[in-house]
Short mmCIF file of C-alpha atoms and ligand atoms in Angstrom, two decimals:
data_model
loop_
_atom_site.label_atom_id
_atom_site.label_comp_id
_atom_site.label_asym_id
_atom_site.label_seq_id
_atom_site.Cartn_x
_atom_site.Cartn_y
_atom_site.Cartn_z
CA MET A 170 123.42 -21.17 92.15
CA ALA A 171 127.07 -20.94 92.54
CA VAL A 172 128.92 -18.08 94.45
CA ARG A 173 130.79 -16.03 91.97
CA ILE A 174 134.27 -15.66 93.02
CA ASP A 175 135.24 -11.94 92.66
CA GLY A 176 138.88 -11.80 91.39
CA LYS A 177 138.66 -8.01 91.01
CA ALA A 178 137.99 -7.68 94.78
CA VAL A 179 140.57 -10.19 95.90
CA SER A 180 143.19 -8.74 93.54
CA ALA A 181 142.54 -5.22 94.93
CA LYS A 182 143.30 -6.55 98.30
CA VAL A 183 146.50 -8.11 97.08
CA ARG A 184 147.64 -4.91 95.40
CA GLU A 185 146.70 -2.99 98.55
CA GLN A 186 149.08 -5.28 100.61
CA VAL A 187 151.72 -4.93 97.85
CA ALA A 188 151.49 -1.16 98.06
CA GLN A 189 152.03 -1.27 101.82
CA GLU A 190 154.98 -3.50 101.42
CA VAL A 191 156.43 -1.30 98.81
CA ALA A 192 156.11 1.83 101.09
CA SER A 193 157.66 -0.11 103.91
CA LEU A 194 160.65 -1.31 101.67
CA LYS A 195 161.02 2.34 100.43
CA ALA A 196 161.40 3.42 103.99
CA GLN A 197 164.22 0.91 104.31
CA GLY A 198 165.90 2.48 101.20
CA VAL A 199 164.77 -0.28 98.64
CA CYS A 200 162.49 0.58 95.82
CA PRO A 201 161.28 -2.59 94.04
CA GLY A 202 161.89 -2.51 90.26
CA LEU A 203 160.48 -4.48 87.45
CA ALA A 204 161.78 -4.61 83.89
CA VAL A 205 159.33 -5.79 81.19
CA ILE A 206 160.74 -6.70 77.74
CA ILE A 207 158.56 -6.94 74.75
CA VAL A 208 159.68 -7.82 71.28
CA GLY A 209 157.68 -7.04 68.17
CA ASP A 210 154.19 -5.49 68.04
CA ASP A 211 151.74 -8.15 68.98
CA PRO A 212 148.60 -6.07 69.98
CA ALA A 213 147.57 -8.45 72.85
CA SER A 214 151.08 -8.40 74.20
CA LYS A 215 151.15 -4.66 74.11
CA ILE A 216 148.00 -4.32 76.14
CA TYR A 217 149.32 -6.91 78.80
CA VAL A 218 152.62 -4.99 79.05
CA ASN A 219 150.77 -1.62 79.45
CA ASN A 220 148.54 -3.06 82.01
CA LYS A 221 151.60 -4.37 84.03
CA LYS A 222 153.24 -0.95 83.75
CA LYS A 223 150.11 0.91 85.20
CA ALA A 224 149.82 -1.74 87.97
CA CYS A 225 153.35 -1.02 88.84
CA GLN A 226 152.74 2.72 88.88
CA ALA A 227 149.70 2.23 91.14
CA THR A 228 151.53 0.31 93.77
CA GLY A 229 154.75 2.42 93.86
CA ILE A 230 156.91 -0.20 91.97
CA TYR A 231 159.50 1.30 89.73
CA SER A 232 159.19 -0.07 86.17
CA GLU A 233 161.14 0.09 82.93
CA GLU A 234 159.86 -1.16 79.54
CA TYR A 235 161.99 -2.44 76.84
CA ALA A 236 160.12 -2.41 73.54
CA LEU A 237 162.31 -4.08 71.07
CA PRO A 238 161.67 -4.33 67.28
CA GLY A 239 160.44 -7.64 65.90
CA ASP A 240 163.76 -8.28 64.00
CA THR A 241 165.75 -8.31 67.20
CA SER A 242 168.30 -10.97 67.29
CA GLN A 243 168.70 -13.63 70.00
CA LYS A 244 172.10 -12.12 70.92
CA GLU A 245 170.77 -8.60 71.29
CA LEU A 246 167.83 -10.04 73.55
CA LEU A 247 170.28 -12.08 75.58
CA ASP A 248 172.56 -9.10 76.00
CA LEU A 249 169.59 -6.96 77.38
CA VAL A 250 168.77 -9.81 79.86
CA ALA A 251 172.46 -9.98 81.02
CA ASP A 252 172.44 -6.05 81.53
CA LEU A 253 169.25 -6.35 83.47
CA ASN A 254 170.59 -9.10 85.64
CA HIS A 255 173.32 -6.75 86.75
CA LYS A 256 171.09 -3.72 87.20
CA GLU A 257 170.70 -2.98 90.96
CA ASP A 258 167.53 -1.15 90.65
CA ILE A 259 165.79 -3.95 88.73
CA HIS A 260 164.68 -6.83 90.86
CA GLY A 261 162.28 -8.58 88.51
CA ILE A 262 162.70 -9.31 84.76
CA LEU A 263 159.84 -10.40 82.69
CA VAL A 264 159.84 -11.30 78.91
CA GLN A 265 156.54 -10.94 77.47
CA SER A 266 155.43 -14.18 75.64
CA PRO A 267 155.12 -14.89 72.78
CA LEU A 268 158.45 -13.91 71.24
CA PRO A 269 158.39 -13.59 67.46
CA LYS A 270 159.44 -16.69 65.41
CA GLY A 271 163.10 -17.28 65.27
CA LEU A 272 163.80 -16.33 68.91
CA ASP A 273 164.46 -19.04 71.40
CA GLU A 274 162.10 -18.23 74.34
CA LYS A 275 163.40 -21.09 76.45
CA ALA A 276 167.02 -19.75 76.21
CA VAL A 277 166.01 -16.32 77.11
CA VAL A 278 164.02 -17.54 80.21
CA GLU A 279 167.17 -19.49 81.31
CA ALA A 280 169.32 -16.40 80.89
CA ILE A 281 167.35 -14.61 83.56
CA ASP A 282 168.91 -14.53 87.08
CA PRO A 283 166.59 -16.93 88.98
CA GLN A 284 166.45 -14.33 91.78
CA LYS A 285 164.91 -12.00 89.20
CA ASP A 286 162.61 -14.58 87.57
CA VAL A 287 159.27 -13.06 88.72
CA ASP A 288 157.33 -15.25 86.27
CA ALA A 289 158.91 -18.38 87.95
CA PHE A 290 159.47 -19.95 84.59
CA HIS A 291 163.16 -20.65 84.87
CA ALA A 292 164.13 -24.34 85.45
CA TYR A 293 165.74 -23.40 88.84
CA ASN A 294 162.50 -22.05 90.12
CA VAL A 295 160.42 -24.71 88.54
CA GLY A 296 162.56 -27.31 90.41
CA LYS A 297 162.23 -25.33 93.55
CA ILE A 298 158.35 -25.31 93.26
CA MET A 299 158.56 -29.09 92.68
CA ILE A 300 160.20 -29.79 95.95
CA GLY A 301 158.02 -27.19 97.77
CA ASP A 302 160.92 -24.74 98.80
CA TYR A 303 160.19 -21.67 96.63
CA HIS A 304 160.29 -17.88 96.69
CA PHE A 305 158.32 -17.34 93.47
CA LEU A 306 155.31 -19.03 92.19
CA PRO A 307 154.02 -18.70 88.63
CA CYS A 308 151.51 -15.81 88.77
CA THR A 309 148.32 -17.45 87.41
CA PRO A 310 148.31 -20.68 89.55
CA ALA A 311 149.45 -18.57 92.55
CA GLY A 312 146.58 -16.14 91.88
CA ILE A 313 144.21 -19.12 91.84
CA MET A 314 145.50 -20.35 95.23
CA GLU A 315 144.85 -16.83 96.64
CA LEU A 316 141.29 -16.96 95.39
CA LEU A 317 140.68 -20.27 97.06
CA LYS A 318 142.20 -18.92 100.33
CA ALA A 319 140.17 -15.80 100.12
CA TYR A 320 136.95 -17.91 99.92
CA ASP A 321 138.07 -20.23 102.63
CA ILE A 322 138.02 -23.23 100.17
CA ALA A 323 140.10 -25.98 101.63
CA VAL A 324 142.09 -28.10 99.22
CA GLU A 325 143.17 -30.75 101.65
CA GLY A 326 141.70 -34.22 100.93
CA LYS A 327 139.76 -32.91 97.89
CA GLN A 328 139.64 -34.43 94.49
CA CYS A 329 141.21 -31.71 92.35
CA VAL A 330 141.14 -32.00 88.50
CA VAL A 331 143.18 -29.66 86.34
CA ILE A 332 142.50 -29.58 82.64
CA GLY A 333 145.68 -28.63 80.79
CA ARG A 334 149.37 -29.44 81.31
CA SER A 335 151.32 -26.32 80.12
CA ASN A 336 154.37 -25.30 81.92
CA ILE A 337 152.81 -21.89 82.84
CA VAL A 338 149.41 -23.00 84.19
CA GLY A 339 148.45 -26.62 84.29
CA LYS A 340 151.67 -28.27 85.57
CA PRO A 341 152.37 -25.63 88.31
CA MET A 342 148.55 -25.59 89.20
CA ALA A 343 148.75 -29.29 89.86
CA MET A 344 151.76 -28.98 92.04
CA LEU A 345 150.30 -26.12 94.14
CA LEU A 346 147.12 -28.09 94.76
CA LEU A 347 149.25 -31.14 95.73
CA HIS A 348 151.19 -28.95 98.15
CA GLN A 349 148.02 -28.11 99.76
CA ASN A 350 147.20 -31.90 100.15
CA GLY A 351 144.78 -32.14 97.40
CA THR A 352 144.54 -35.47 95.32
CA VAL A 353 145.32 -34.19 91.88
CA THR A 354 144.51 -35.51 88.34
CA VAL A 355 145.89 -33.71 85.33
CA CYS A 356 143.91 -34.01 82.09
CA HIS A 357 145.25 -33.05 78.57
CA SER A 358 144.45 -33.31 74.94
CA ARG A 359 145.12 -37.10 74.91
CA THR A 360 143.02 -37.83 78.09
CA LYS A 361 140.36 -40.48 77.39
CA ASN A 362 136.76 -40.15 78.83
CA LEU A 363 137.48 -36.52 80.09
CA ALA A 364 133.93 -35.88 81.30
CA GLU A 365 134.22 -38.98 83.58
CA ILE A 366 137.30 -37.62 85.21
CA THR A 367 136.17 -34.06 85.53
CA ARG A 368 132.84 -35.19 87.15
CA GLN A 369 135.03 -36.50 89.97
CA GLY A 370 136.42 -33.16 90.74
CA ASP A 371 135.58 -31.30 94.04
CA ILE A 372 137.84 -28.51 92.60
CA LEU A 373 137.90 -28.30 88.88
CA VAL A 374 140.48 -26.02 87.14
CA SER A 375 140.17 -25.58 83.40
CA ALA A 376 143.09 -24.20 81.40
CA ALA A 377 142.40 -25.64 77.95
CA GLY A 378 142.03 -22.47 76.04
CA LYS A 379 138.75 -23.53 74.48
CA SER A 380 135.48 -21.65 74.74
CA HIS A 381 132.38 -23.42 75.91
CA PHE A 382 134.63 -26.48 76.71
CA VAL A 383 133.50 -27.24 80.13
CA THR A 384 129.66 -28.03 80.27
CA ALA A 385 127.41 -28.54 83.17
CA ASP A 386 127.35 -32.42 82.62
CA MET A 387 131.13 -32.51 83.14
CA VAL A 388 130.84 -30.91 86.52
CA LYS A 389 130.22 -32.66 89.87
CA PRO A 390 127.32 -31.01 91.70
CA GLY A 391 128.69 -28.59 94.37
CA ALA A 392 132.16 -28.40 92.79
CA VAL A 393 134.37 -25.34 92.80
CA VAL A 394 135.11 -24.45 89.24
CA ILE A 395 138.05 -22.34 88.27
CA ASP A 396 138.21 -20.99 84.75
CA VAL A 397 141.57 -19.94 83.48
CA GLY A 398 140.66 -19.73 79.86
CA MET A 399 141.02 -16.51 78.08
CA ASN A 400 139.35 -17.03 74.63
CA ARG A 401 137.29 -15.20 72.04
CA ASP A 402 133.80 -16.46 71.42
CA GLU A 403 131.99 -16.49 68.07
CA ASN A 404 131.32 -12.74 68.45
CA GLY A 405 134.83 -11.78 69.41
CA LYS A 406 133.86 -11.50 73.02
CA LEU A 407 136.26 -12.43 75.77
CA CYS A 408 135.22 -15.75 77.40
CA GLY A 409 136.62 -18.55 79.48
CA ASP A 410 136.60 -22.36 78.90
CA VAL A 411 133.53 -22.87 80.93
CA ASP A 412 129.88 -22.76 79.76
CA PHE A 413 129.20 -20.23 82.51
CA ASP A 414 125.37 -20.17 82.57
CA GLY A 415 124.99 -23.84 82.67
CA VAL A 416 127.75 -24.62 85.05
CA GLU A 417 126.86 -21.79 87.48
CA LEU A 418 123.63 -23.86 88.24
CA VAL A 419 125.65 -26.92 89.23
CA ALA A 420 128.72 -25.58 91.01
CA SER A 421 129.13 -24.24 94.42
CA TYR A 422 131.71 -21.61 93.44
CA ILE A 423 132.75 -20.41 90.01
CA THR A 424 135.11 -17.71 88.52
CA PRO A 425 133.62 -15.58 85.93
CA VAL A 426 135.66 -14.44 82.80
CA PRO A 427 136.46 -11.64 82.87
CA GLY A 428 136.77 -10.73 86.52
CA GLY A 429 137.93 -14.07 87.96
CA VAL A 430 141.45 -15.38 87.44
CA GLY A 431 142.62 -12.72 85.11
CA PRO A 432 142.99 -9.87 87.58
CA MET A 433 144.84 -12.08 89.94
CA THR A 434 147.81 -12.75 87.46
CA ILE A 435 149.03 -9.16 87.44
CA ALA A 436 148.58 -8.79 91.32
CA MET A 437 150.71 -11.91 91.86
CA LEU A 438 153.34 -10.38 89.45
CA LEU A 439 153.55 -7.38 91.62
CA LYS A 440 153.75 -9.66 94.72
CA ASN A 441 156.68 -11.54 93.19
CA THR A 442 158.51 -8.32 92.39
CA VAL A 443 158.33 -7.22 96.06
CA THR A 444 159.56 -10.83 97.12
CA ALA A 445 162.37 -10.50 94.57
CA ALA A 446 163.43 -6.99 96.03
CA LYS A 447 163.41 -8.53 99.47
CA LEU A 448 165.40 -11.57 98.43
CA GLN A 449 168.09 -9.50 96.70
CA ASN A 450 168.37 -7.17 99.85
CA ASP A 451 168.50 -9.94 102.40
CA LEU A 452 165.06 -8.83 103.80
CA LEU A 453 163.21 -12.05 103.44
P1 NAD B 227 148.32 -24.16 76.19
O1 NAD B 227 147.73 -24.12 74.88
O2 NAD B 227 149.78 -24.08 76.49
O3 NAD B 227 147.72 -25.42 77.00
C1 NAD B 227 146.52 -25.90 76.79
C2 NAD B 227 146.38 -27.27 77.49
O4 NAD B 227 145.11 -27.77 77.32
C3 NAD B 227 147.21 -28.38 76.95
O5 NAD B 227 148.09 -28.77 77.95
C4 NAD B 227 146.44 -29.31 76.24
O6 NAD B 227 146.87 -30.63 76.48
C5 NAD B 227 145.13 -29.11 76.94
N1 NAD B 227 143.99 -29.34 76.12
C6 NAD B 227 143.76 -28.91 74.86
N2 NAD B 227 142.51 -29.51 74.31
C7 NAD B 227 142.19 -30.34 75.23
C8 NAD B 227 141.08 -31.33 75.29
N3 NAD B 227 140.25 -31.45 74.20
N4 NAD B 227 140.93 -32.03 76.47
C9 NAD B 227 141.74 -31.88 77.50
N5 NAD B 227 142.82 -31.08 77.38
C10 NAD B 227 143.03 -30.26 76.42
O7 NAD B 227 147.64 -22.91 77.07
P2 NAD B 227 147.98 -22.20 78.40
O8 NAD B 227 149.14 -21.16 78.14
O9 NAD B 227 148.17 -23.18 79.51
O10 NAD B 227 146.57 -21.41 78.63
C11 NAD B 227 145.37 -22.02 78.76
C12 NAD B 227 144.34 -20.94 78.76
O11 NAD B 227 144.49 -20.11 79.83
C13 NAD B 227 144.32 -20.02 77.50
O12 NAD B 227 143.01 -19.68 77.23
C14 NAD B 227 145.07 -18.83 77.93
O13 NAD B 227 144.76 -17.66 77.26
C15 NAD B 227 144.64 -18.76 79.33
N6 NAD B 227 145.49 -18.11 80.29
C16 NAD B 227 144.84 -17.24 81.21
C17 NAD B 227 145.76 -16.48 82.12
C18 NAD B 227 145.10 -15.52 82.97
O14 NAD B 227 145.68 -14.72 83.50
N7 NAD B 227 143.68 -15.61 83.15
C19 NAD B 227 147.08 -16.80 82.17
C20 NAD B 227 147.61 -17.63 81.35
C21 NAD B 227 146.86 -18.35 80.47
#
């Protein structure tokens, strides 16, 4: 039976460290500040933004929320980003995804000052991550690396299989595992014989966004299984990509959904905001 990786406990520790760093920065006259922009009224996005706001409050990070109407123009949004780029009390800028149709998300991300890009989605930061010389890491893959570290799971020399190649999860995940000397295979929707490949994974990360997708027969006995998926099952209940009950019997470690990767994402955002504040005040 696999050990359940407790993302709530690990994220609580990260938040504690963040709170201590915020206190120490405040003592030096710097209060880390995060601006979150949300456009339109997507209910899930509203919940995410609210959670981010609460997490900031709990750790002493100053936060501002910009809730813009769904008919906001590209120019209005870019103007706001430009203002925030110049605002001295704001060190991190996050644009909640998805933006309403008609707005060019890529152009908005590229407009963020890379030093304030706490999601690490800007091409400059993506390039820095690629060459292994970075200040920010995208929150979800960074959170997964933190979970592996917390459970003393070494990556070096391991076969690592990542399902999913999105810019926010799959690709940076592969890169971070590579930086830790894993041998990485990235699978995606056009991959042939998926199960054959996933069965080779000592560490298997699934970010396909499909419930009950990873079944026990796809998992190498003793593998570490990280479930990034946040899906709804037939009954509307939150679930991951992994068929938990079956895979738990085969794996050595497994992340549950909820309570695994999810809580780490916000914790790493807070960490990135502190890093951004240090970076902009020459304290790194
Ligand atoms: P995405 O839709 O952009 O990417 C999904 C990836 O899965 C694609 O690269 C696709 O090629 C791959 N895929 C789809 N079907 C496949 C198949 N049959 N075989 C192999 N690969 C397949 O999604 P995303 O933004 O990367 O998110 C993935 C999942 O992770 C979603 O459920 C999302 O909600 C969740 N997520 C969770 C967190 C968190 O904090 N826990 C953060 C971000 C995303």
